[in-house]
Amino acid sequence: HTVQRVTSARRVELVGGGGTEMQRGIDAALQLKPRPDIVIVITDCDTEWPAEPPRGVQVIVARVGCGDVPTWARVVDVNYEVQR
């Protein structure tokens, strides 16, 4: 999926479906102009993570579920209920 630039939580569009390569997503975010100070990843963490932290940017992982997160990332655990 594509990188989203948002300025409000209401503008976040959640997309997914598995098979995410986090390194590619983080790299794409770092190519933006201006370069972000923070990259926020919303994920179930059932994915591969880069071995090393990206340089010059803080990564915050909004973890939905109980998957593993790299030690170099900051984690926010998200509890939610699906409403129909």
CSV table of N, CA and C in Angstrom, one decimal:
chain,number,residue,atom,x,y,z
A,1,HIS,N,0.8,-1.2,0.0
A,1,HIS,CA,0.0,0.0,0.0
A,1,HIS,C,0.9,1.2,0.0
A,2,THR,N,0.3,2.4,-0.2
A,2,THR,CA,1.0,3.6,-0.3
A,2,THR,C,1.2,4.3,1.1
A,3,VAL,N,2.2,5.1,1.1
A,3,VAL,CA,2.4,6.0,2.3
A,3,VAL,C,1.3,7.0,2.4
A,4,GLN,N,0.8,7.3,3.6
A,4,GLN,CA,-0.2,8.4,3.7
A,4,GLN,C,0.4,9.5,4.6
A,5,ARG,N,0.2,10.7,4.1
A,5,ARG,CA,0.6,11.9,4.9
A,5,ARG,C,-0.7,12.4,5.5
A,6,VAL,N,-0.8,12.4,6.8
A,6,VAL,CA,-2.0,12.8,7.5
A,6,VAL,C,-1.7,13.9,8.5
A,7,THR,N,-2.7,14.7,8.8
A,7,THR,CA,-2.5,15.7,9.8
A,7,THR,C,-3.6,15.6,10.9
A,8,SER,N,-4.4,14.7,10.7
A,8,SER,CA,-5.5,14.4,11.7
A,8,SER,C,-5.8,13.0,11.7
A,9,ALA,N,-6.1,12.4,12.9
A,9,ALA,CA,-6.5,11.0,13.0
A,9,ALA,C,-7.7,10.7,12.2
A,10,ARG,N,-8.6,11.6,12.0
A,10,ARG,CA,-9.8,11.4,11.1
A,10,ARG,C,-9.5,11.1,9.7
A,11,ARG,N,-8.3,11.5,9.3
A,11,ARG,CA,-7.9,11.3,7.9
A,11,ARG,C,-7.1,10.1,7.6
A,12,VAL,N,-6.8,9.3,8.7
A,12,VAL,CA,-6.1,8.0,8.5
A,12,VAL,C,-7.0,7.0,7.8
A,13,GLU,N,-6.5,6.4,6.7
A,13,GLU,CA,-7.2,5.4,6.0
A,13,GLU,C,-6.5,4.1,6.3
A,14,LEU,N,-7.2,3.2,7.0
A,14,LEU,CA,-6.6,1.9,7.3
A,14,LEU,C,-6.8,0.9,6.2
A,15,VAL,N,-5.7,0.4,5.7
A,15,VAL,CA,-5.7,-0.6,4.6
A,15,VAL,C,-4.7,-1.7,5.0
A,16,GLY,N,-4.9,-2.8,4.4
A,16,GLY,CA,-3.9,-3.9,4.7
A,16,GLY,C,-4.4,-5.2,4.1
A,17,GLY,N,-3.8,-6.2,4.5
A,17,GLY,CA,-4.1,-7.5,4.0
A,17,GLY,C,-3.0,-8.5,4.1
A,18,GLY,N,-2.0,-8.2,4.8
A,18,GLY,CA,-0.9,-9.2,5.1
A,18,GLY,C,0.3,-9.0,4.1
A,19,GLY,N,1.4,-9.6,4.5
A,19,GLY,CA,2.6,-9.6,3.6
A,19,GLY,C,3.3,-8.3,3.6
A,20,THR,N,3.1,-7.4,4.6
A,20,THR,CA,3.8,-6.1,4.6
A,20,THR,C,5.3,-6.3,4.8
A,21,GLU,N,6.1,-5.6,4.0
A,21,GLU,CA,7.5,-5.5,4.3
A,21,GLU,C,7.8,-4.1,4.9
A,22,MET,N,8.0,-4.1,6.2
A,22,MET,CA,8.1,-2.9,6.9
A,22,MET,C,9.2,-2.0,6.4
A,23,GLN,N,10.3,-2.6,6.1
A,23,GLN,CA,11.5,-1.8,5.6
A,23,GLN,C,11.1,-1.0,4.4
A,24,ARG,N,10.3,-1.6,3.5
A,24,ARG,CA,9.9,-0.8,2.3
A,24,ARG,C,9.0,0.3,2.6
A,25,GLY,N,8.0,0.1,3.6
A,25,GLY,CA,7.1,1.2,4.0
A,25,GLY,C,7.9,2.3,4.7
A,26,ILE,N,8.8,1.9,5.6
A,26,ILE,CA,9.5,3.0,6.3
A,26,ILE,C,10.4,3.7,5.3
A,27,ASP,N,11.1,3.0,4.4
A,27,ASP,CA,11.9,3.7,3.4
A,27,ASP,C,11.1,4.7,2.5
A,28,ALA,N,9.9,4.2,2.2
A,28,ALA,CA,9.0,5.1,1.4
A,28,ALA,C,8.6,6.4,2.1
A,29,ALA,N,8.4,6.2,3.4
A,29,ALA,CA,8.0,7.4,4.2
A,29,ALA,C,9.2,8.4,4.3
A,30,LEU,N,10.4,7.8,4.4
A,30,LEU,CA,11.6,8.6,4.5
A,30,LEU,C,12.0,9.4,3.2
A,31,GLN,N,11.4,9.0,2.1
A,31,GLN,CA,11.6,9.7,0.8
A,31,GLN,C,10.7,10.9,0.7
A,32,LEU,N,9.8,11.1,1.6
A,32,LEU,CA,8.9,12.2,1.4
A,32,LEU,C,9.6,13.5,1.6
A,33,LYS,N,9.1,14.6,1.0
A,33,LYS,CA,9.7,15.9,1.2
A,33,LYS,C,8.6,16.8,1.8
A,34,PRO,N,8.7,17.4,2.9
A,34,PRO,CA,9.9,17.3,3.8
A,34,PRO,C,9.9,15.9,4.4
A,35,ARG,N,11.1,15.5,4.8
A,35,ARG,CA,11.3,14.2,5.5
A,35,ARG,C,10.6,14.2,6.9
A,36,PRO,N,9.9,13.2,7.2
A,36,PRO,CA,9.2,13.2,8.5
A,36,PRO,C,10.2,13.0,9.7
A,37,ASP,N,9.7,13.5,10.8
A,37,ASP,CA,10.5,13.4,12.1
A,37,ASP,C,10.1,12.1,12.7
A,38,ILE,N,8.8,11.6,12.5
A,38,ILE,CA,8.3,10.4,13.1
A,38,ILE,C,7.6,9.6,12.0
A,39,VAL,N,7.7,8.3,12.1
A,39,VAL,CA,7.0,7.4,11.2
A,39,VAL,C,6.1,6.5,12.1
A,40,ILE,N,4.8,6.5,11.9
A,40,ILE,CA,3.9,5.7,12.7
A,40,ILE,C,3.4,4.6,11.8
A,41,VAL,N,3.6,3.4,12.4
A,41,VAL,CA,3.2,2.2,11.7
A,41,VAL,C,2.0,1.5,12.5
A,42,ILE,N,0.9,1.3,11.9
A,42,ILE,CA,-0.2,0.6,12.5
A,42,ILE,C,-0.3,-0.8,12.0
A,43,THR,N,-0.1,-1.8,12.9
A,43,THR,CA,0.1,-3.2,12.4
A,43,THR,C,-0.3,-4.2,13.5
A,44,ASP,N,-0.6,-5.4,13.0
A,44,ASP,CA,-0.7,-6.5,14.0
A,44,ASP,C,0.6,-7.1,14.3
A,45,CYS,N,1.7,-6.6,13.7
A,45,CYS,CA,3.1,-7.0,14.0
A,45,CYS,C,3.4,-8.5,13.5
A,46,ASP,N,2.5,-9.0,12.7
A,46,ASP,CA,2.8,-10.3,12.1
A,46,ASP,C,3.5,-10.1,10.8
A,47,THR,N,4.8,-9.7,10.9
A,47,THR,CA,5.6,-9.2,9.8
A,47,THR,C,7.1,-9.3,10.1
A,48,GLU,N,7.8,-9.1,9.1
A,48,GLU,CA,9.3,-9.0,9.3
A,48,GLU,C,9.6,-7.5,9.5
A,49,TRP,N,10.6,-7.3,10.4
A,49,TRP,CA,11.0,-5.9,10.7
A,49,TRP,C,12.5,-5.7,10.3
A,50,PRO,N,12.9,-4.5,10.0
A,50,PRO,CA,14.3,-4.3,9.7
A,50,PRO,C,15.1,-4.6,10.9
A,51,ALA,N,16.3,-5.1,10.7
A,51,ALA,CA,17.2,-5.5,11.9
A,51,ALA,C,17.7,-4.2,12.6
A,52,GLU,N,17.9,-3.2,11.8
A,52,GLU,CA,18.5,-1.9,12.4
A,52,GLU,C,17.4,-0.8,12.3
A,53,PRO,N,17.5,0.1,13.3
A,53,PRO,CA,16.5,1.2,13.2
A,53,PRO,C,16.9,2.2,12.1
A,54,PRO,N,15.9,2.8,11.5
A,54,PRO,CA,16.2,3.8,10.5
A,54,PRO,C,16.9,5.0,11.1
A,55,ARG,N,17.8,5.6,10.4
A,55,ARG,CA,18.6,6.8,10.9
A,55,ARG,C,17.7,8.1,10.9
A,56,GLY,N,17.8,8.8,11.9
A,56,GLY,CA,17.3,10.1,12.0
A,56,GLY,C,15.8,10.2,12.1
A,57,VAL,N,15.1,9.2,12.4
A,57,VAL,CA,13.6,9.2,12.5
A,57,VAL,C,13.2,8.3,13.7
A,58,GLN,N,12.2,8.7,14.4
A,58,GLN,CA,11.6,7.8,15.4
A,58,GLN,C,10.5,7.0,14.8
A,59,VAL,N,10.4,5.8,15.1
A,59,VAL,CA,9.4,4.9,14.6
A,59,VAL,C,8.5,4.5,15.8
A,60,ILE,N,7.2,4.8,15.7
A,60,ILE,CA,6.2,4.5,16.7
A,60,ILE,C,5.3,3.4,16.1
A,61,VAL,N,5.2,2.3,16.8
A,61,VAL,CA,4.4,1.2,16.3
A,61,VAL,C,3.1,1.1,17.1
A,62,ALA,N,2.0,1.3,16.4
A,62,ALA,CA,0.7,1.1,17.0
A,62,ALA,C,0.3,-0.4,16.8
A,63,ARG,N,0.5,-1.2,17.9
A,63,ARG,CA,0.4,-2.6,17.8
A,63,ARG,C,-1.1,-3.0,18.1
A,64,VAL,N,-1.7,-3.6,17.1
A,64,VAL,CA,-3.1,-4.2,17.2
A,64,VAL,C,-2.9,-5.7,17.2
A,65,GLY,N,-3.0,-6.2,18.4
A,65,GLY,CA,-2.7,-7.7,18.5
A,65,GLY,C,-1.5,-7.9,19.5
A,66,CYS,N,-0.8,-9.0,19.3
A,66,CYS,CA,0.2,-9.3,20.2
A,66,CYS,C,1.5,-9.7,19.5
A,67,GLY,N,1.7,-9.3,18.3
A,67,GLY,CA,3.0,-9.7,17.6
A,67,GLY,C,4.2,-9.0,18.2
A,68,ASP,N,5.3,-9.4,17.7
A,68,ASP,CA,6.6,-8.9,18.1
A,68,ASP,C,6.9,-7.6,17.5
A,69,VAL,N,7.6,-6.7,18.2
A,69,VAL,CA,8.0,-5.4,17.8
A,69,VAL,C,9.5,-5.3,18.0
A,70,PRO,N,10.3,-4.7,17.1
A,70,PRO,CA,11.7,-4.5,17.4
A,70,PRO,C,12.0,-3.6,18.6
A,71,THR,N,13.1,-3.9,19.2
A,71,THR,CA,13.5,-3.2,20.4
A,71,THR,C,13.7,-1.7,20.2
A,72,TRP,N,14.1,-1.3,18.9
A,72,TRP,CA,14.4,0.1,18.6
A,72,TRP,C,13.1,0.9,18.4
A,73,ALA,N,12.0,0.3,18.3
A,73,ALA,CA,10.7,1.1,18.1
A,73,ALA,C,10.0,1.4,19.4
A,74,ARG,N,9.3,2.5,19.4
A,74,ARG,CA,8.4,2.8,20.5
A,74,ARG,C,7.0,2.1,20.2
A,75,VAL,N,6.4,1.6,21.3
A,75,VAL,CA,5.2,0.8,21.0
A,75,VAL,C,4.0,1.4,21.8
A,76,VAL,N,2.9,1.5,21.1
A,76,VAL,CA,1.6,1.8,21.7
A,76,VAL,C,0.7,0.6,21.4
A,77,ASP,N,0.2,0.0,22.5
A,77,ASP,CA,-0.7,-1.2,22.3
A,77,ASP,C,-2.1,-0.6,22.1
A,78,VAL,N,-2.8,-1.1,21.1
A,78,VAL,CA,-4.1,-0.6,20.7
A,78,VAL,C,-5.1,-1.7,21.0
A,79,ASN,N,-6.1,-1.4,21.9
A,79,ASN,CA,-7.2,-2.3,22.1
A,79,ASN,C,-8.4,-1.8,21.4
A,80,TYR,N,-9.1,-2.7,20.7
A,80,TYR,CA,-10.3,-2.2,20.0
A,80,TYR,C,-11.3,-3.3,19.9
A,81,GLU,N,-12.5,-2.9,19.6
A,81,GLU,CA,-13.6,-3.8,19.4
A,81,GLU,C,-14.2,-3.4,18.0
A,82,VAL,N,-14.5,-4.4,17.3
A,82,VAL,CA,-15.1,-4.2,16.0
A,82,VAL,C,-16.5,-3.9,16.1
A,83,GLN,N,-17.0,-2.8,15.6
A,83,GLN,CA,-18.4,-2.5,15.7
A,83,GLN,C,-19.0,-2.6,14.3
A,84,ARG,N,-20.2,-3.2,14.3
A,84,ARG,CA,-20.8,-3.5,13.0
A,84,ARG,C,-22.1,-2.7,12.9
